[in-house]
Short mmCIF file of C-alpha atoms in Angstrom, two decimals:
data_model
loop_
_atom_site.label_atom_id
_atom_site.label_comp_id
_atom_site.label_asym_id
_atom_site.label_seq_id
_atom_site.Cartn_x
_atom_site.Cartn_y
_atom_site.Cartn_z
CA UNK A 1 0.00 0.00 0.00
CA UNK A 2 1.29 3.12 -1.24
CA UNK A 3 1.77 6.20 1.53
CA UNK A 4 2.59 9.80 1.21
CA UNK A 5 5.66 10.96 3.25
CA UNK A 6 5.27 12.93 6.87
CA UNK A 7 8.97 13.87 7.68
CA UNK A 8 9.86 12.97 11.45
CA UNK A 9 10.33 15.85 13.65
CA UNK A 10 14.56 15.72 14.35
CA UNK A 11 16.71 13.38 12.58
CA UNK A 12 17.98 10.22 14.37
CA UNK A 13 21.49 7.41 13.74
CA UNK A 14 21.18 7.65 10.23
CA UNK A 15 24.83 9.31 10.42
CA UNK A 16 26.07 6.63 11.51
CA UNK A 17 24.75 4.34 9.52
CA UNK A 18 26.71 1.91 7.51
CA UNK A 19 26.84 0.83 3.65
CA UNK A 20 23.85 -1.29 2.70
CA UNK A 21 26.15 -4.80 2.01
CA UNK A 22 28.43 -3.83 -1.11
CA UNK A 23 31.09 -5.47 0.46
CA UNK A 24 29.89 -8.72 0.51
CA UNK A 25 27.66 -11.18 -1.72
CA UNK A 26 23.99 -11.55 -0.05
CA UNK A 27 24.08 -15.44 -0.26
CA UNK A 28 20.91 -15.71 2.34
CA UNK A 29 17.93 -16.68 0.71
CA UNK A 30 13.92 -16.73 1.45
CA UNK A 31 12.11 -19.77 0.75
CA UNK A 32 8.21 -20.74 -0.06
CA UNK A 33 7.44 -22.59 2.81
CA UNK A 34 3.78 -23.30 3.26
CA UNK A 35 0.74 -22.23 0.40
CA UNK A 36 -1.68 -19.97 1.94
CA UNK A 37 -3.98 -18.21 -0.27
CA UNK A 38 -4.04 -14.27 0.32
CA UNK A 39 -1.71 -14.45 3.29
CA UNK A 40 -1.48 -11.47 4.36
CA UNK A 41 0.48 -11.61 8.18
CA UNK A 42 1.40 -13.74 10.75
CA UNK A 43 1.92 -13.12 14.63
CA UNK A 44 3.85 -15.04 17.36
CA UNK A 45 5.01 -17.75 18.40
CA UNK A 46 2.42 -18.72 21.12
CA UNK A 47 3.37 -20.24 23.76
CA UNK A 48 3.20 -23.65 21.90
CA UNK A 49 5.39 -22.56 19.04
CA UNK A 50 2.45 -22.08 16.44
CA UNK A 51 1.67 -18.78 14.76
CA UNK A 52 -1.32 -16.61 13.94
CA UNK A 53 -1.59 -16.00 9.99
CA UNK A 54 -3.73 -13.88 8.57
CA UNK A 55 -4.85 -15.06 4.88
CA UNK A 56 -8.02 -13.88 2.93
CA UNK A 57 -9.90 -12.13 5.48
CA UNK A 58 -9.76 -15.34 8.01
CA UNK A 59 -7.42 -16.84 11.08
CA UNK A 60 -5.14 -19.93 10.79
CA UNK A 61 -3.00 -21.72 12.98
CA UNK A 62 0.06 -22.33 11.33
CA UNK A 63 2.11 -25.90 13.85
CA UNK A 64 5.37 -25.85 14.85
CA UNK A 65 5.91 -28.53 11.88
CA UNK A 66 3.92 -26.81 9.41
CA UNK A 67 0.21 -28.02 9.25
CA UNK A 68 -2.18 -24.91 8.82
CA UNK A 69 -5.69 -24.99 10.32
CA UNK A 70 -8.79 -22.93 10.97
CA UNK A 71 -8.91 -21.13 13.48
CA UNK A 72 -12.38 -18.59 14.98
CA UNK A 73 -14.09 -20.14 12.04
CA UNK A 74 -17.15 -21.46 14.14
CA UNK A 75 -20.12 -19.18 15.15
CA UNK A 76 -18.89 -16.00 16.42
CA UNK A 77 -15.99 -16.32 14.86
CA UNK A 78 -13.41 -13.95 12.52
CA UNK A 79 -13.61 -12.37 9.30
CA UNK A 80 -13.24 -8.99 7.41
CA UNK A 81 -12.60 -7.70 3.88
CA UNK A 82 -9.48 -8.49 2.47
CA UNK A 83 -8.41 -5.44 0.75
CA UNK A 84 -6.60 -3.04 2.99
CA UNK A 85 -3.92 -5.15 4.92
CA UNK A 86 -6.07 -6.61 8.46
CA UNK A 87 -2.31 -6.92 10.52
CA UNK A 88 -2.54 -8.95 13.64
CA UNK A 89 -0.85 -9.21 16.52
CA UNK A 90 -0.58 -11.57 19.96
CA UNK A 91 0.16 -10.50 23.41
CA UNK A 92 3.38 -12.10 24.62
CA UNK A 93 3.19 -11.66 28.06
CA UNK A 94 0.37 -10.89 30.89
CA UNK A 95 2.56 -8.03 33.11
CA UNK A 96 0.72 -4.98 34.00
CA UNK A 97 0.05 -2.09 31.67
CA UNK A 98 -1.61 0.87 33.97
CA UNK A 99 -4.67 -0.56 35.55
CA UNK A 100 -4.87 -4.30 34.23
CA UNK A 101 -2.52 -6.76 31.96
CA UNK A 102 -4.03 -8.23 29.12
CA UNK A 103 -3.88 -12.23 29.01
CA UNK A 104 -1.16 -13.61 27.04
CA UNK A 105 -1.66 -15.16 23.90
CA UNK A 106 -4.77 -13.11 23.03
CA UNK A 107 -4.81 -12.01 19.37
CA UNK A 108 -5.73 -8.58 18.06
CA UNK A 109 -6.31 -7.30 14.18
CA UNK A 110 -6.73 -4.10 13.39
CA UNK A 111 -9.87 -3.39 11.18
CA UNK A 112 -9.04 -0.67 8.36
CA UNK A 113 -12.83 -0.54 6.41
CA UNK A 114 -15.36 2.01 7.32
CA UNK A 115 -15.58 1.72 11.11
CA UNK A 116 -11.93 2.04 12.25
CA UNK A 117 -10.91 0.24 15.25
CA UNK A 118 -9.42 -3.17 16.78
CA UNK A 119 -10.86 -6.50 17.16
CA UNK A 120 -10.40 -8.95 19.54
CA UNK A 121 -10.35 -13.13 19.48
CA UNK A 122 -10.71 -15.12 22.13
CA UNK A 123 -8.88 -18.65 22.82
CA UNK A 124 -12.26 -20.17 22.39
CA UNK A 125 -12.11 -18.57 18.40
CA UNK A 126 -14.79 -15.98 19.18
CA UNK A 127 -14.59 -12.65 18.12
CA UNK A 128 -15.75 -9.00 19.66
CA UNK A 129 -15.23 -5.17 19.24
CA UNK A 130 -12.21 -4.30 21.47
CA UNK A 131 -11.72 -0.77 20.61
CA UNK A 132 -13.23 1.85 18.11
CA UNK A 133 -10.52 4.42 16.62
CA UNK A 134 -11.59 7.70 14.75
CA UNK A 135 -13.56 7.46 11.70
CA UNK A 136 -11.38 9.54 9.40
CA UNK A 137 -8.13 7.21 10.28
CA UNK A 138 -6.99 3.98 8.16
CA UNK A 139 -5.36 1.48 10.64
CA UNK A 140 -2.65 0.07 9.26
CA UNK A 141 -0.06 -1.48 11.50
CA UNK A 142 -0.40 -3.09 15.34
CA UNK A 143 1.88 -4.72 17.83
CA UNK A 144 2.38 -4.92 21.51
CA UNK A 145 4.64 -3.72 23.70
CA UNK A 146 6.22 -6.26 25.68
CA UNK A 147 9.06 -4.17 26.88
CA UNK A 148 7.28 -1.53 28.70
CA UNK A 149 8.27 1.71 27.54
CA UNK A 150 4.50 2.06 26.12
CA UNK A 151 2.88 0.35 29.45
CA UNK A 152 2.56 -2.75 27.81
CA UNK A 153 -0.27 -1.49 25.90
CA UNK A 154 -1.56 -2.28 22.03
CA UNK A 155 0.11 -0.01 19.67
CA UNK A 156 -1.61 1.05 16.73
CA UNK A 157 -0.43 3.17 13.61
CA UNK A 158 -3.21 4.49 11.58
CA UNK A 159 -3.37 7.08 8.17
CA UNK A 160 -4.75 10.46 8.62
CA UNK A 161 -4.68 13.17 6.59
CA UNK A 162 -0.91 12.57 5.00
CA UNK A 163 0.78 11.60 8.41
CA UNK A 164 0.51 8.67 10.94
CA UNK A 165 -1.42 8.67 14.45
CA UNK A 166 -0.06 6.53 17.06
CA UNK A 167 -2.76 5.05 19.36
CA UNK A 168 -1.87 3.51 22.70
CA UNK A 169 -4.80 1.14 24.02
CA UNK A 170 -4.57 -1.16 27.18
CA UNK A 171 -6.28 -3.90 27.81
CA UNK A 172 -9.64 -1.80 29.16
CA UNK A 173 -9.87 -0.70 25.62
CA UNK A 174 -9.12 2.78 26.81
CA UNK A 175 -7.47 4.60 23.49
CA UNK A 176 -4.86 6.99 23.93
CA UNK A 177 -3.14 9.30 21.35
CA UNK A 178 0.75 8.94 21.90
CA UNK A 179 0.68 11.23 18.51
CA UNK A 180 -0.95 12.63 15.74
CA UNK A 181 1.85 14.27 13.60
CA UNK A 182 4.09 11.16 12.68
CA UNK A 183 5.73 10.38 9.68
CA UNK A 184 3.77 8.47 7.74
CA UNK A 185 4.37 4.50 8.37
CA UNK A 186 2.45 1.04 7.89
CA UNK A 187 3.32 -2.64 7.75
CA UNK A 188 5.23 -4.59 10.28
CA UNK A 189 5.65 -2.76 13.13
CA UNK A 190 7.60 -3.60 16.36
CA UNK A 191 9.04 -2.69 19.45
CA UNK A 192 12.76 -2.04 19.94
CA UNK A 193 14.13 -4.54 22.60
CA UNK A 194 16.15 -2.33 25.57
CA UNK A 195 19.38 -3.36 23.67
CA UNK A 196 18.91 -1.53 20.57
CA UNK A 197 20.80 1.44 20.90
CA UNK A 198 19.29 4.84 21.50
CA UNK A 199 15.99 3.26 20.54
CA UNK A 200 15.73 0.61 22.77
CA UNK A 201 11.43 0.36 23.93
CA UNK A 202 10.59 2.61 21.26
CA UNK A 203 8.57 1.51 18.05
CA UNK A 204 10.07 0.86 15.08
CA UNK A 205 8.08 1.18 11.55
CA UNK A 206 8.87 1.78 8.28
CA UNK A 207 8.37 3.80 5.19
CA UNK A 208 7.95 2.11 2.30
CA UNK A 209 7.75 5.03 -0.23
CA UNK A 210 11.33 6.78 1.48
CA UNK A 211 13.30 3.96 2.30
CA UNK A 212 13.80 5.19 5.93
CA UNK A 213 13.23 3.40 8.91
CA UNK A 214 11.56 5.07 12.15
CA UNK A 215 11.12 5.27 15.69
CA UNK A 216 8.40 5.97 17.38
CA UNK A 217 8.68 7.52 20.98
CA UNK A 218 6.51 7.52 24.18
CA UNK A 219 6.41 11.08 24.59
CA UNK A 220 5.20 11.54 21.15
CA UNK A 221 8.11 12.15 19.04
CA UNK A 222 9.87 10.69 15.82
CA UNK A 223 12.74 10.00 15.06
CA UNK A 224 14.37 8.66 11.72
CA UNK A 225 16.38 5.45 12.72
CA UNK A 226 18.38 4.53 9.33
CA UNK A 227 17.86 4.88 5.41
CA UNK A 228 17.55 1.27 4.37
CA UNK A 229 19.57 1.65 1.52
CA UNK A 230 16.62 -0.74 -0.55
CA UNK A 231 14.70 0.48 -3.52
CA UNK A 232 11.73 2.45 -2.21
CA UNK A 233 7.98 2.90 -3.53
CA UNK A 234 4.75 1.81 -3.57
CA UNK A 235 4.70 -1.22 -3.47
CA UNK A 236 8.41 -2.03 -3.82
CA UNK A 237 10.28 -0.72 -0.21
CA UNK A 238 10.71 -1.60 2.93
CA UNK A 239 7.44 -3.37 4.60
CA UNK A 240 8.26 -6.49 6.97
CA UNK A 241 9.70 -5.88 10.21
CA UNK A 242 10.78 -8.19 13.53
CA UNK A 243 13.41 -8.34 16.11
CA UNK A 244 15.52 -11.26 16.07
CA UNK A 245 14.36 -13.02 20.02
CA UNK A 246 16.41 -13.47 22.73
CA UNK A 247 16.04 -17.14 22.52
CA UNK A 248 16.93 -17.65 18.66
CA UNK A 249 19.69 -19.71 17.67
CA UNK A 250 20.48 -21.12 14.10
CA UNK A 251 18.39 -24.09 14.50
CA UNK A 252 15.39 -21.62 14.43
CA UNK A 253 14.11 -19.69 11.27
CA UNK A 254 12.51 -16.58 10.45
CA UNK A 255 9.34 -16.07 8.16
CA UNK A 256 6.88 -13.75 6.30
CA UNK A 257 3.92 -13.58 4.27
CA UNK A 258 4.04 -13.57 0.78
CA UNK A 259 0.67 -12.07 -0.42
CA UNK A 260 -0.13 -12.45 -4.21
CA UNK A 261 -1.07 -9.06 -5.68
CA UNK A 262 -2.43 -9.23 -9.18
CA UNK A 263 -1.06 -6.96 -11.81
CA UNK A 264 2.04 -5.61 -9.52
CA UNK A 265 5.38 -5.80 -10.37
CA UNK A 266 5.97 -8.09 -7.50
CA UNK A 267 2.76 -10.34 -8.06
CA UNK A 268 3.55 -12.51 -4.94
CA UNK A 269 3.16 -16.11 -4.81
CA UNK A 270 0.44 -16.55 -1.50
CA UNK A 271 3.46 -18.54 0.68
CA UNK A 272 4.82 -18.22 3.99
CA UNK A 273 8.04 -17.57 3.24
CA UNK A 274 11.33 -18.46 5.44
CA UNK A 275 14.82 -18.49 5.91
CA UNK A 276 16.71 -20.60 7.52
CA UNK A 277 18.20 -19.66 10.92
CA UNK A 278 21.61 -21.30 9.53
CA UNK A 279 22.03 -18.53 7.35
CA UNK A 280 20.73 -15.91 9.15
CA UNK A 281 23.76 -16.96 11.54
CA UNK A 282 25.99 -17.04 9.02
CA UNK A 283 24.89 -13.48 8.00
CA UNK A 284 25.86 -12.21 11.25
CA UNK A 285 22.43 -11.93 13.00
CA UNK A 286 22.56 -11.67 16.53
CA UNK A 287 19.68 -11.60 18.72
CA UNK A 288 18.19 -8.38 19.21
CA UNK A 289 18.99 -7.14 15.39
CA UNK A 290 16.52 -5.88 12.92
CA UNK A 291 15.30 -7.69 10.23
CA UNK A 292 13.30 -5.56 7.75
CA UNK A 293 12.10 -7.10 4.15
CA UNK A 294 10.52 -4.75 1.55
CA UNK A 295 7.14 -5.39 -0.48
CA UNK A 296 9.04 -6.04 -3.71
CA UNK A 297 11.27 -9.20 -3.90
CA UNK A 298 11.57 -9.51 -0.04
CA UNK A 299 15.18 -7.89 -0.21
CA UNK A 300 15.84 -7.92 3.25
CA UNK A 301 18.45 -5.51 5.48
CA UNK A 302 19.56 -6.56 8.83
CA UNK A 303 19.72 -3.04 11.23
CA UNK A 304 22.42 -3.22 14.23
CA UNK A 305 21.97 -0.20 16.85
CA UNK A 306 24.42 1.06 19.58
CA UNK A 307 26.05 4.49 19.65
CA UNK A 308 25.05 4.41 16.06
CA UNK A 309 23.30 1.87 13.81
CA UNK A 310 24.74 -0.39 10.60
CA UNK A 311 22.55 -1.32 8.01
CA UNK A 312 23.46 -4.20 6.24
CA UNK A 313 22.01 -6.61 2.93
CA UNK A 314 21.50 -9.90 4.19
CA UNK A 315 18.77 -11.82 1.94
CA UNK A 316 16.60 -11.55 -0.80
CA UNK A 317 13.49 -14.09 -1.71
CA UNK A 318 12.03 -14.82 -4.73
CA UNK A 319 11.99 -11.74 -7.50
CA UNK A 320 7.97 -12.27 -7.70
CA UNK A 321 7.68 -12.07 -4.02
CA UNK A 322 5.75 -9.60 -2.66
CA UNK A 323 6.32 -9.20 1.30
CA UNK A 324 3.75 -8.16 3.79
CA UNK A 325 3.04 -7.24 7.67
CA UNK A 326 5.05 -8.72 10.71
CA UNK A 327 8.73 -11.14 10.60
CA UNK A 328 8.47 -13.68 13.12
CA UNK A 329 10.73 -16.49 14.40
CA UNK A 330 10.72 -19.55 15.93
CA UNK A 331 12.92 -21.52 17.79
CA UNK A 332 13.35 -24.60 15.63
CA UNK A 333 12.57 -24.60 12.06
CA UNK A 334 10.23 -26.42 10.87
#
């Protein structure tokens, strides 16, 4: 989805930034991994290693080994339009933001069509109104913060009026506006773990149609984190984001949706895409890096943030990919 540019505020590490990989060969590669017809995002793990996807306007599971089912298909159950990008997102942990901690493992998407707002499903697969946003606002990114910064609330970028609002909503549904003058953002948003540099807690989203990478802060400013360095557009730049966990290790892998898009340059081939946590090692990722893929051709950067923050080209996937929403990662490939 194409978005017009809101320059941040004050500039951030992009000095610092180093040379987008023309020093060495990008040998790491993304793979189809699973069919999944107009998959769109995926969100996790769970606590039992599966992820959310969200294909087509519906909720799978997708198993630690691979097997996709249905999931708040029954009565009560999920579904929406499936034209502007329905992003999910699952609560990692249950500590306290303000008043109340929302339970963990409980799955959020973000509803873009005429009546803004959230939606939440259950564990039982049923599905209910969490929180209404403006009317004159296009959702179009959500996560959770699960470092604190935010108060463990659900973060939510939305479209208005050329720039990006930032809501903050905890788990009383109570909607706050962190800002209203952001640069404009959407896709795969996520929170900065405390070890990324300067930016540690803050959230990190980027710009498809600039190239640039940035970070959202608590008190309501913005801050440009790097230039990716990737071809930028509609369509074409930088989309997918996730920070490599804690836990990861090369026996893990990383993946993201591949949504088919008719008559685009980048048509997409409906996958789950991954790569393989052996070369993710072997391209130097480290947990608590960056990985960010764009729409077109899943070229994907790896972003490295101290003092100041390196930006290198790590992978690519398929030239007919066409990347979407949230990176995720589990802890043993599948």
């Amino acid at each position: 989805m194409s978005l017009p540019l809101a320059l941040a505020g004050s500039t951030g590490c992009t000095a610092g930034s180093g040379p987008v990989g023309a020093d060495r060969a990008v040998a790491a590669r993304w793979m189809p991994f699973v069919h999944v017809p107009g998959v769109v995002d995926l969100a996790g793990p769970r606590a039992d290693g599966s992820f959310m996807v969200a294909a087509a306007g519906r909720l799978f599971i997708l198993s630690r080994t691979g097997v996709l089912s249905r999931f708040a298909s029954g009565p009560g159950g999920y579904s929406t339009a499936t034209g502007p990008e329905p992003y999910i997102a699952v609560t990692a942990n249950n500590r306290a933001g303000g008043r109340c901690a929302f339970r963990s493992g409980a799955v959020f998407a973000i509803e873009p069509r005429a009546h803004p707002g959230v939606i939440q499903i259950n564990s039982q697969g049923v599905a209910s109104r969490f929180a209404d946003l403006p009317r004159d606002v296009t959702p179009n990114g959500i996560a959770y913060d699960n470092v604190g910064r935010f108060q463990h609330r659900l973060l939510v970028t939305a479209a208005s009026h050329g720039a990006t609002t930032l809501f903050a909503i905890d788990c009383t549904a109570a909607v706050s506006v962190v800002t209203a003058r952001g640069p404009a953002v959407e896709g795969g948003i996520a929170v900065a773990p405390p070890s990324f540099g300067r930016f540690g807690g803050d959230l990190i989203a980027p710009n498809e149609t600039s190239g640039r990478l940035f970070a959202f802060q608590p008190d309501g400013n913005s801050v440009t984190v790097a230039e990716s360095g990737l071809p930028a557009g509609g369509d074409i730049g930088v989309e997918g984001a996730g920070f490599v966990p804690p836990w990861f290790t090369k026996a893990g892998a990383a993946y993201l949706a591949d949504r088919s898009s008719r008559g685009n340059a980048h048509p997409g081939t409906n996958h789950i895409l991954r790569l393989a946590g052996t070369q993710l090692a072997k391209a130097g990722a480290r947990p608590g890096d960056l990985l960010v893929a764009t729409e077109g051709g899943a070229k994907t950067i790896l972003v490295r943030c101290a003092d100041s923050c390196t930006v290198r080209h790590i992978a690519d996937g398929p030239p007919a990919s066409h990347g979407e929403g949230h990176i995720v990662f589990a802890a043993s490939a599948s």
